[in-house]
Short mmCIF file of C-alpha atoms in Angstrom, two decimals:
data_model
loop_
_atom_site.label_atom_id
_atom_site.label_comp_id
_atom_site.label_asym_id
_atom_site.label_seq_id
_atom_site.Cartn_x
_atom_site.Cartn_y
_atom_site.Cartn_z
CA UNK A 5 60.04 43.31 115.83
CA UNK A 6 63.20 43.61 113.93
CA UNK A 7 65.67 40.36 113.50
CA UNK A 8 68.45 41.97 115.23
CA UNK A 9 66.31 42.41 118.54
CA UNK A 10 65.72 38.66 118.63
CA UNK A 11 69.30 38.08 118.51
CA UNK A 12 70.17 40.98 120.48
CA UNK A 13 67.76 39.37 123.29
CA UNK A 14 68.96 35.76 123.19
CA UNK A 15 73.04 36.96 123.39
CA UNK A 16 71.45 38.94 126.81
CA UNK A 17 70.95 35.15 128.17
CA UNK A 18 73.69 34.05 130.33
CA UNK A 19 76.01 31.49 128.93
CA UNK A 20 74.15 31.99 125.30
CA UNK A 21 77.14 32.58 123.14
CA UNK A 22 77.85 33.58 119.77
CA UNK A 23 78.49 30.24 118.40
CA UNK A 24 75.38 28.60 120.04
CA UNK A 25 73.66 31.54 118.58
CA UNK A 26 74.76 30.86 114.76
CA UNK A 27 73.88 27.02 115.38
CA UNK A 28 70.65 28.58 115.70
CA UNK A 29 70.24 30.62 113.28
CA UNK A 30 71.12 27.86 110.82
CA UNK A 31 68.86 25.76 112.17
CA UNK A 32 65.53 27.82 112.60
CA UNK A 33 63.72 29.45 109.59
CA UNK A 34 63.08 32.92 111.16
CA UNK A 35 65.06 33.50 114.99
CA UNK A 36 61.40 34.76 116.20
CA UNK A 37 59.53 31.91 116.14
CA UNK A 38 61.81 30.18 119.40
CA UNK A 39 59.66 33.23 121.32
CA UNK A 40 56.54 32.53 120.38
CA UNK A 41 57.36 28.62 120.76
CA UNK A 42 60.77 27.75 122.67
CA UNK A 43 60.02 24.26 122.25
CA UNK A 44 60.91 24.26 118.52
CA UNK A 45 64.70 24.06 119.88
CA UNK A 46 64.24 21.03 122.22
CA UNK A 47 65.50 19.27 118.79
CA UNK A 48 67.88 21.39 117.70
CA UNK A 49 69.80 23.05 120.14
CA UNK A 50 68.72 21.67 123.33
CA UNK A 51 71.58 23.30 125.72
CA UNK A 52 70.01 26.39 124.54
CA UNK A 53 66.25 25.01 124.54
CA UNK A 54 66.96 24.24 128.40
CA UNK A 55 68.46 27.93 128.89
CA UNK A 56 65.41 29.83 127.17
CA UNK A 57 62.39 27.96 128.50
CA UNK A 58 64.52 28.10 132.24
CA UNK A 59 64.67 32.14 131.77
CA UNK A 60 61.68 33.76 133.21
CA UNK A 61 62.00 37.38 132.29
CA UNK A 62 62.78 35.91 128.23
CA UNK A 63 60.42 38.67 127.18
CA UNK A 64 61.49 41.15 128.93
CA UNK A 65 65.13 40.91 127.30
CA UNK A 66 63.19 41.20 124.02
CA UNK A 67 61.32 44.14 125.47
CA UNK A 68 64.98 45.71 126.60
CA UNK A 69 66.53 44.60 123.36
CA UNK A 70 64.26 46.66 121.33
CA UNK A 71 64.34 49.67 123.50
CA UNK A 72 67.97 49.44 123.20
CA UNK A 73 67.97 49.39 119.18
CA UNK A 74 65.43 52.79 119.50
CA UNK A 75 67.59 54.56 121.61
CA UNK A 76 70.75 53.81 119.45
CA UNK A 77 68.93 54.85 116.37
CA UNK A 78 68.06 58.02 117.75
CA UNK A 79 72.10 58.54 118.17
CA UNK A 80 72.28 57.49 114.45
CA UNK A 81 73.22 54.48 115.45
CA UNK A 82 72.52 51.35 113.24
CA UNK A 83 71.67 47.92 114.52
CA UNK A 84 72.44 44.42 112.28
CA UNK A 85 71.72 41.15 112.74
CA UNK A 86 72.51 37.67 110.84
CA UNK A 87 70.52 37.32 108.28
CA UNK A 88 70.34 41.11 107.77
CA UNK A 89 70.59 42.38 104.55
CA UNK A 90 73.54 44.81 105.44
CA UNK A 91 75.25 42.12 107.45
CA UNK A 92 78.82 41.54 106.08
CA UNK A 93 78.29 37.94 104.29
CA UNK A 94 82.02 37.03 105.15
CA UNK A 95 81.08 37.71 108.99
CA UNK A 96 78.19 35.83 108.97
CA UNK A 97 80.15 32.85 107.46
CA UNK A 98 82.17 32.58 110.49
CA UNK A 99 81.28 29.71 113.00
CA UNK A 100 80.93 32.67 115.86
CA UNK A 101 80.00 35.96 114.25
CA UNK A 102 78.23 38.62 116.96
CA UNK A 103 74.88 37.79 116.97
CA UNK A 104 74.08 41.60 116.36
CA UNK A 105 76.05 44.48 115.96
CA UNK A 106 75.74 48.31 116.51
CA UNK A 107 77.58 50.40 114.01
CA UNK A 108 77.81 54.34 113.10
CA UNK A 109 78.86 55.59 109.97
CA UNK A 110 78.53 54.95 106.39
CA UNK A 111 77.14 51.50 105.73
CA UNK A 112 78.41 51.57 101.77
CA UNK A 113 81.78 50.36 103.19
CA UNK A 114 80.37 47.03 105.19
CA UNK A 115 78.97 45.71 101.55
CA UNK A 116 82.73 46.29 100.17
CA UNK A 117 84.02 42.83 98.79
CA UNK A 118 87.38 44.72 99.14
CA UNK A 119 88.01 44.73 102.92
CA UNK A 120 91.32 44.13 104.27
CA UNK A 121 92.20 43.72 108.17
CA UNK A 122 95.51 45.48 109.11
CA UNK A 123 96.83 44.22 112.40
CA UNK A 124 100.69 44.83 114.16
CA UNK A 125 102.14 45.72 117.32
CA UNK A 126 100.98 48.25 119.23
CA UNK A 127 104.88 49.42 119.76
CA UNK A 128 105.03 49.70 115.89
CA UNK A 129 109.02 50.58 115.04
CA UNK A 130 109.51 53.23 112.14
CA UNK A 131 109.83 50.25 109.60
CA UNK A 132 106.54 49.22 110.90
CA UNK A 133 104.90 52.65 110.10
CA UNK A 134 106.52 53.06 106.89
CA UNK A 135 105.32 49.68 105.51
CA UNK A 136 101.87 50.41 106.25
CA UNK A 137 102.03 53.65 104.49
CA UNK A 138 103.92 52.34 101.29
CA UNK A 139 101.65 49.15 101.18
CA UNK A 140 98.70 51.12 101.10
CA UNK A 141 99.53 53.76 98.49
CA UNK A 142 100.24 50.96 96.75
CA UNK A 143 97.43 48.79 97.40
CA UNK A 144 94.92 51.93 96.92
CA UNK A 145 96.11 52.47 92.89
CA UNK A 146 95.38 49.13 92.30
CA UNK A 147 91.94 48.10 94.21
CA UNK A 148 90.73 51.90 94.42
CA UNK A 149 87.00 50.54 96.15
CA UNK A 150 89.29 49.50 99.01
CA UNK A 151 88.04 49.45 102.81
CA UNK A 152 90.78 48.75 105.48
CA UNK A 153 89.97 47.33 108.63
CA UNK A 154 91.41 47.35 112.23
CA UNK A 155 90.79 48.17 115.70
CA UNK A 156 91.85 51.60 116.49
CA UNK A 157 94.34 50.94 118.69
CA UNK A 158 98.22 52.81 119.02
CA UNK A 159 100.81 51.75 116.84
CA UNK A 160 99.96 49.94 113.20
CA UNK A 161 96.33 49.82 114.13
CA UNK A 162 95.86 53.82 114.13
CA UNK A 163 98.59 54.13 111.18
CA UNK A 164 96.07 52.55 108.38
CA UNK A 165 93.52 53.79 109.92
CA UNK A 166 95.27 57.30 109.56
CA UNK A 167 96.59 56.10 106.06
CA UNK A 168 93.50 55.35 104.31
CA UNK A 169 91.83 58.43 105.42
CA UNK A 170 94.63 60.16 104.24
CA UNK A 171 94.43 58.16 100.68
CA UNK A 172 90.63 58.54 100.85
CA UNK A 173 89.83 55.32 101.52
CA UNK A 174 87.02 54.14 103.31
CA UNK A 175 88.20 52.63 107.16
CA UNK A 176 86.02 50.76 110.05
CA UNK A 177 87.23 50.29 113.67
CA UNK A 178 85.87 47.58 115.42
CA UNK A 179 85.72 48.69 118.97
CA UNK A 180 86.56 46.38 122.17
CA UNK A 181 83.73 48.65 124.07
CA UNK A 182 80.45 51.08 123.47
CA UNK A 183 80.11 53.34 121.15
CA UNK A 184 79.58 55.70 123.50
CA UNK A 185 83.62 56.28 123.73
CA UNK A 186 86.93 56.08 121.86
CA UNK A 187 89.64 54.00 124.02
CA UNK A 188 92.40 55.59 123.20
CA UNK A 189 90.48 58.19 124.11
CA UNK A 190 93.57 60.90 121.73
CA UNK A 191 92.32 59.17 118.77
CA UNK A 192 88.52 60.32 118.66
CA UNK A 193 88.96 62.63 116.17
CA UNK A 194 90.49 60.36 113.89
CA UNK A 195 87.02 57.65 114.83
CA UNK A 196 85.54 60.71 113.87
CA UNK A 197 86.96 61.05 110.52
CA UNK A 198 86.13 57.88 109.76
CA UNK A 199 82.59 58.28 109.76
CA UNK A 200 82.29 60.27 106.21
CA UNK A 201 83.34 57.18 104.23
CA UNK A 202 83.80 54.19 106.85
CA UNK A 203 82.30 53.98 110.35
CA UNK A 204 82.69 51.43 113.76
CA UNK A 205 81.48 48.33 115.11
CA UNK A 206 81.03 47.03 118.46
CA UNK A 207 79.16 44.39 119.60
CA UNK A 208 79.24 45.87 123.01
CA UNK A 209 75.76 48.17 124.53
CA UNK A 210 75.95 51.33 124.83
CA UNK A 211 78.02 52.36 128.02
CA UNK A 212 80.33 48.93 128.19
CA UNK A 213 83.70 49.40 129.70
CA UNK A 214 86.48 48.47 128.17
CA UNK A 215 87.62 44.74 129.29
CA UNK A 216 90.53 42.89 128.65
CA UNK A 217 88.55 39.83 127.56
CA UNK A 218 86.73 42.07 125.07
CA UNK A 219 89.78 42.47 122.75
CA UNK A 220 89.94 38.90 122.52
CA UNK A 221 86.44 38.81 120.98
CA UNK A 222 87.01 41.84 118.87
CA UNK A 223 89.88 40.64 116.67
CA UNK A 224 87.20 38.02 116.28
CA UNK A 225 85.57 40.41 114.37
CA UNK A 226 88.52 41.99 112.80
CA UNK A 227 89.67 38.95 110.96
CA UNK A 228 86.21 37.66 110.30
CA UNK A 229 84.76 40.93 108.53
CA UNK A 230 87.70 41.19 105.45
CA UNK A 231 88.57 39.42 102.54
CA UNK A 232 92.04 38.72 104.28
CA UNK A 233 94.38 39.48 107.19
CA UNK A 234 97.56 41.46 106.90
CA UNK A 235 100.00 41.24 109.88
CA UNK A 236 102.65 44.06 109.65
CA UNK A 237 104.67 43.81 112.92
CA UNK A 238 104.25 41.47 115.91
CA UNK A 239 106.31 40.16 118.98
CA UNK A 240 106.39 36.70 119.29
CA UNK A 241 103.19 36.57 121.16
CA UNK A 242 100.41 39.16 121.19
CA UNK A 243 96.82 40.12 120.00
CA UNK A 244 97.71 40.92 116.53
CA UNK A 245 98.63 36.70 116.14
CA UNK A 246 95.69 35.98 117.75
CA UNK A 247 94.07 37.65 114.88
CA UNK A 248 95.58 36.21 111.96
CA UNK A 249 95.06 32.26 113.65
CA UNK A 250 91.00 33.55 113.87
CA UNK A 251 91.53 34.66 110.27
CA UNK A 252 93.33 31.82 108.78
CA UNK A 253 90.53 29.27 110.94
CA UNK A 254 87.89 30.98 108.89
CA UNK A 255 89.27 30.05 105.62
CA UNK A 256 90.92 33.56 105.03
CA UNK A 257 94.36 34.48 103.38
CA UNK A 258 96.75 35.91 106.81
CA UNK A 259 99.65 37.92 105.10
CA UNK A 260 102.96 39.40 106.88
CA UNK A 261 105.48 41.39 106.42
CA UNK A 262 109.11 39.97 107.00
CA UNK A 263 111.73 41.88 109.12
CA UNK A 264 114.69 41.76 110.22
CA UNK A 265 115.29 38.52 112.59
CA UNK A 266 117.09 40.29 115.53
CA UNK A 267 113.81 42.90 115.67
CA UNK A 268 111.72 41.61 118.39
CA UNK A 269 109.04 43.30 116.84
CA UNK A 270 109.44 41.18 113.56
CA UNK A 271 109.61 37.59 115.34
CA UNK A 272 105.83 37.05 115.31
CA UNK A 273 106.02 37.95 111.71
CA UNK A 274 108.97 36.00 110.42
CA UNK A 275 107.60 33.03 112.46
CA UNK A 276 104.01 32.78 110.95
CA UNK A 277 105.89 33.29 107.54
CA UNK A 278 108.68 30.44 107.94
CA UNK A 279 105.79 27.92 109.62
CA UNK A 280 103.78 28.75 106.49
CA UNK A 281 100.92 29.79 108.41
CA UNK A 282 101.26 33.34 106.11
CA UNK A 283 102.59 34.60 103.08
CA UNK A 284 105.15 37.05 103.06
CA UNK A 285 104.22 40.16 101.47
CA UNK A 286 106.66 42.86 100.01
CA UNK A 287 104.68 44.98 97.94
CA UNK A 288 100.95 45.09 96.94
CA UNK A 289 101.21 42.61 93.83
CA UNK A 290 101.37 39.84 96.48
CA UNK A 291 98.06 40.66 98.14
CA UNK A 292 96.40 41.13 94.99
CA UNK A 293 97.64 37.99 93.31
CA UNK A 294 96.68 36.00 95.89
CA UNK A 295 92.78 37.32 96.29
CA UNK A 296 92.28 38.00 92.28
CA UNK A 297 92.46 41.91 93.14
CA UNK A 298 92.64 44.34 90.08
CA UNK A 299 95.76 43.38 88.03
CA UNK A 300 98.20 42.39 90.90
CA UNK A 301 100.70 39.65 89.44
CA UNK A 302 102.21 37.13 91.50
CA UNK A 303 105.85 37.87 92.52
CA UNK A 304 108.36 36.04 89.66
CA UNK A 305 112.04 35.85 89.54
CA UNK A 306 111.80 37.19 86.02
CA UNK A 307 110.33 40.11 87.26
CA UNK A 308 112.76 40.74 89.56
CA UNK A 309 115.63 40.06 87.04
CA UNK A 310 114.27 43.11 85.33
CA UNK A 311 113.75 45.19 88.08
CA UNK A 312 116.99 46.82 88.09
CA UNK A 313 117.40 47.17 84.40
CA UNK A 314 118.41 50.74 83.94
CA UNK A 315 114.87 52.23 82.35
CA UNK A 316 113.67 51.15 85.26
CA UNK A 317 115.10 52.21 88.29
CA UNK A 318 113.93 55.38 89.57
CA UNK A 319 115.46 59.27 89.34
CA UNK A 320 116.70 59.38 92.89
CA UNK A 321 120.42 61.18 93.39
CA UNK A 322 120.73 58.77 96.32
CA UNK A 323 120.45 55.91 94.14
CA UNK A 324 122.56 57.43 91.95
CA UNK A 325 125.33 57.88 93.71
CA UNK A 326 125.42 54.60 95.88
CA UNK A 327 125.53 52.94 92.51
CA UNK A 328 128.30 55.22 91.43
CA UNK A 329 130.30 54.67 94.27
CA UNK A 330 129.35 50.80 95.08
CA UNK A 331 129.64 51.04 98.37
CA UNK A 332 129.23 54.28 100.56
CA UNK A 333 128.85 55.58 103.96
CA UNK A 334 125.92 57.46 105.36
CA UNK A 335 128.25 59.97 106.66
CA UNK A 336 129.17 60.37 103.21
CA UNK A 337 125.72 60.23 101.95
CA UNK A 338 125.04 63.42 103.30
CA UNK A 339 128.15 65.59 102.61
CA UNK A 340 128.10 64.76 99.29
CA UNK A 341 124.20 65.25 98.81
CA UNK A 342 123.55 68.15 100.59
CA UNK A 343 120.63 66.55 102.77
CA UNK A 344 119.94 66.27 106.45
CA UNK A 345 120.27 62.91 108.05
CA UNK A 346 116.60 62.38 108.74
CA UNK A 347 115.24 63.08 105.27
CA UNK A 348 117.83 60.39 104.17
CA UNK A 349 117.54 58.06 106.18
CA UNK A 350 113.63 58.35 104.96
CA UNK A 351 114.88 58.14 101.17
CA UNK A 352 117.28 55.36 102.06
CA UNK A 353 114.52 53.34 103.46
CA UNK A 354 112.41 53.42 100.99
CA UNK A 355 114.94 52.55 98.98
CA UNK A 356 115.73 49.27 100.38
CA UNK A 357 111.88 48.50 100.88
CA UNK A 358 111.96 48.91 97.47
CA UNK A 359 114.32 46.20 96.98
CA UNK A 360 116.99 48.65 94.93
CA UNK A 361 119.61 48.92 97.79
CA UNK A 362 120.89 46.72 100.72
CA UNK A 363 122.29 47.90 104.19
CA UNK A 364 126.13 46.75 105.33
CA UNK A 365 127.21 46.62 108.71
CA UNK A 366 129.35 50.22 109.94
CA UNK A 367 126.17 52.17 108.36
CA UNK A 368 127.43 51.53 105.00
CA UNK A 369 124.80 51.33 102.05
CA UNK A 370 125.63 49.62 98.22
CA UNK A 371 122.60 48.21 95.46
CA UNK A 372 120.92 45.19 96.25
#
């Protein structure tokens, strides 16, 4: 009998949880033994002792537990418990990890000590989008083993999902349901993607529906499972802050992007960064300073001093010219360049992202 169908059984008991569960496990040598002989718990966890030795049909969830692992296997399916060998060792630190998992895909990426949750607003704005795509690139030549995590949802969840496959990066969902569906249901062939280098997680049997209270758990998971949190765009309440208090009450580094503070989707951000419960983050070099990634350097004011000396700044016309002129209109912008107004505005953004130019009110532009 495999480990995870122990712990697979006992999370089948009503009102066994997951943190009763890891009490357990850290208190028992080997999870089987409590069926053979329940009253080895009487000691240790009696609230639980009083639940297994009160359950009649205990066996039988073992039974059903291990049927259950067979007929996920047979779907290529892959079931892990604590104490597993392939169980993420950041998961199982956690005071409430999922007893036992299912997952589907390629298990290299789960053993990754590279893993960083990406979390944001499910209305992500087209700053929102952009950051996670520029962060990323970024992120990816520095720490090229990187896995990105997040939970498949719309907005900034699906964009680094979509990001890292596009960088060829390893991703893993963590899904709120079975892996017997994709909620959004429009993004299964992207879940599908992910399955050459990455894979998903759920906690849930085969079949589960999704339920509100199941996100809740999830982002559980999605903070728990990665070296830190990164929160890109959030209201001033919402899942993705849920996420980054789990992460930063497991020990774990919760960064966030800044924004502007009249974006409503930037308040959750800017507030976690001015209460100090993150730290802002403007390019990769802050991420990887902070966890000892590749060669990232912490941000300096020296190194900003040089930033715009002239060797450095980049071979852009639009730069160009706004230094040229000081101060210029968009309007302008594109007369004088030639370009349409979207593919500007794109180079413009970047541009300030960048830190090389600064926005004026009237949709005027000059250098930072």
């Amino acid at each position: 009998m495999s480990n995870a169908a122990y712990l697979l059984a006992l999370s089948r008991i009503e009102g066994v949880g997951a943190v009763t569960i890891k009490r357990l496990v850290d208190a028992v040598e080997h999870v089987g033994d409590i069926f053979a002989d329940p009253s080895i718990l009487e000691g240790v966890v009696p609230s639980l002792y009083k639940r297994v030795v009160s359950h009649l049909s205990l066996q039988h969830l073992l039974s059903d537990a291990q049927q259950e692992i067979a007929e996920a296997e047979c779907k290529h399916i892959q079931t892990f418990g604590i104490g597993d060998e392939k169980y993420p060792s950041l998961l199982a630190e956690c005071a409430d990890p999922p007893p036992a998992f299912f997952y589907i895909g390629n298990t290299d990426a789960l053993e990754s000590h590279h893993k960083i949750s990406i979390v944001g607003t499910r209305r992500a704005s087209r700053y929102g989008l952009k950051v996670v795509e520029l962060l990323l690139e970024d992120l990816a030549k520095q720490v090229p083993d990187l896995v990105v995590v997040s939970g498949l949802a719309f907005g900034i969840d699906v964009k680094a999902h979509k990001i890292a496959l596009d960088l060829g990066l390893p991703t893993i969902a963590v899904l709120a349901h079975g892996l017997d569906r994709i909620y959004p249901s429009v993004h299964r062939s992207i879940a599908v993607e992910m399955l050459k280098k990455g894979g998903l997680i759920s906690e849930y049997s085969w079949g589960s529906k999704v339920e509100r209270h199941h996100f809740v758990e999830r982002n559980r998971v999605v903070a728990g499972i990665s070296e830190a949190t990164l929160v890109v765009e959030s209201a001033a309440r919402g899942g993705s802050l849920l996420t980054a208090a789990m992460a930063s009450g497991y020990g774990r580094d919760v960064f966030a992007v800044p924004g502007r503070i009249t974006d409503p989707m930037s308040e959750g951000c800017n507030h976690i960064i001015s209460t100090m419960q993150a730290i802002p983050v403007v390019n990769a070099d802050n991420i990887c300073s902070v966890l000892g990634w590749s060669s990232g350097k912490a941000f300096r004011a020296e190194a900003t001093a040089s930033l715009f000396a002239s060797e450095d700044l980049p071979d852009d016309p639009v730069l160009r010219l706004i230094l040229e002129e000081e101060t210029i209109h968009f309007n302008e912008l594109v007369v004088r360049l030639g370009i349409s107004a979207p593919e500007l505005s794109n180079r413009l953004f970047t541009l300030e992202f960048e830190g090389y130019i600064s926005t004026l009110p009237g949709g005027l532009y000059t250098k930072a």
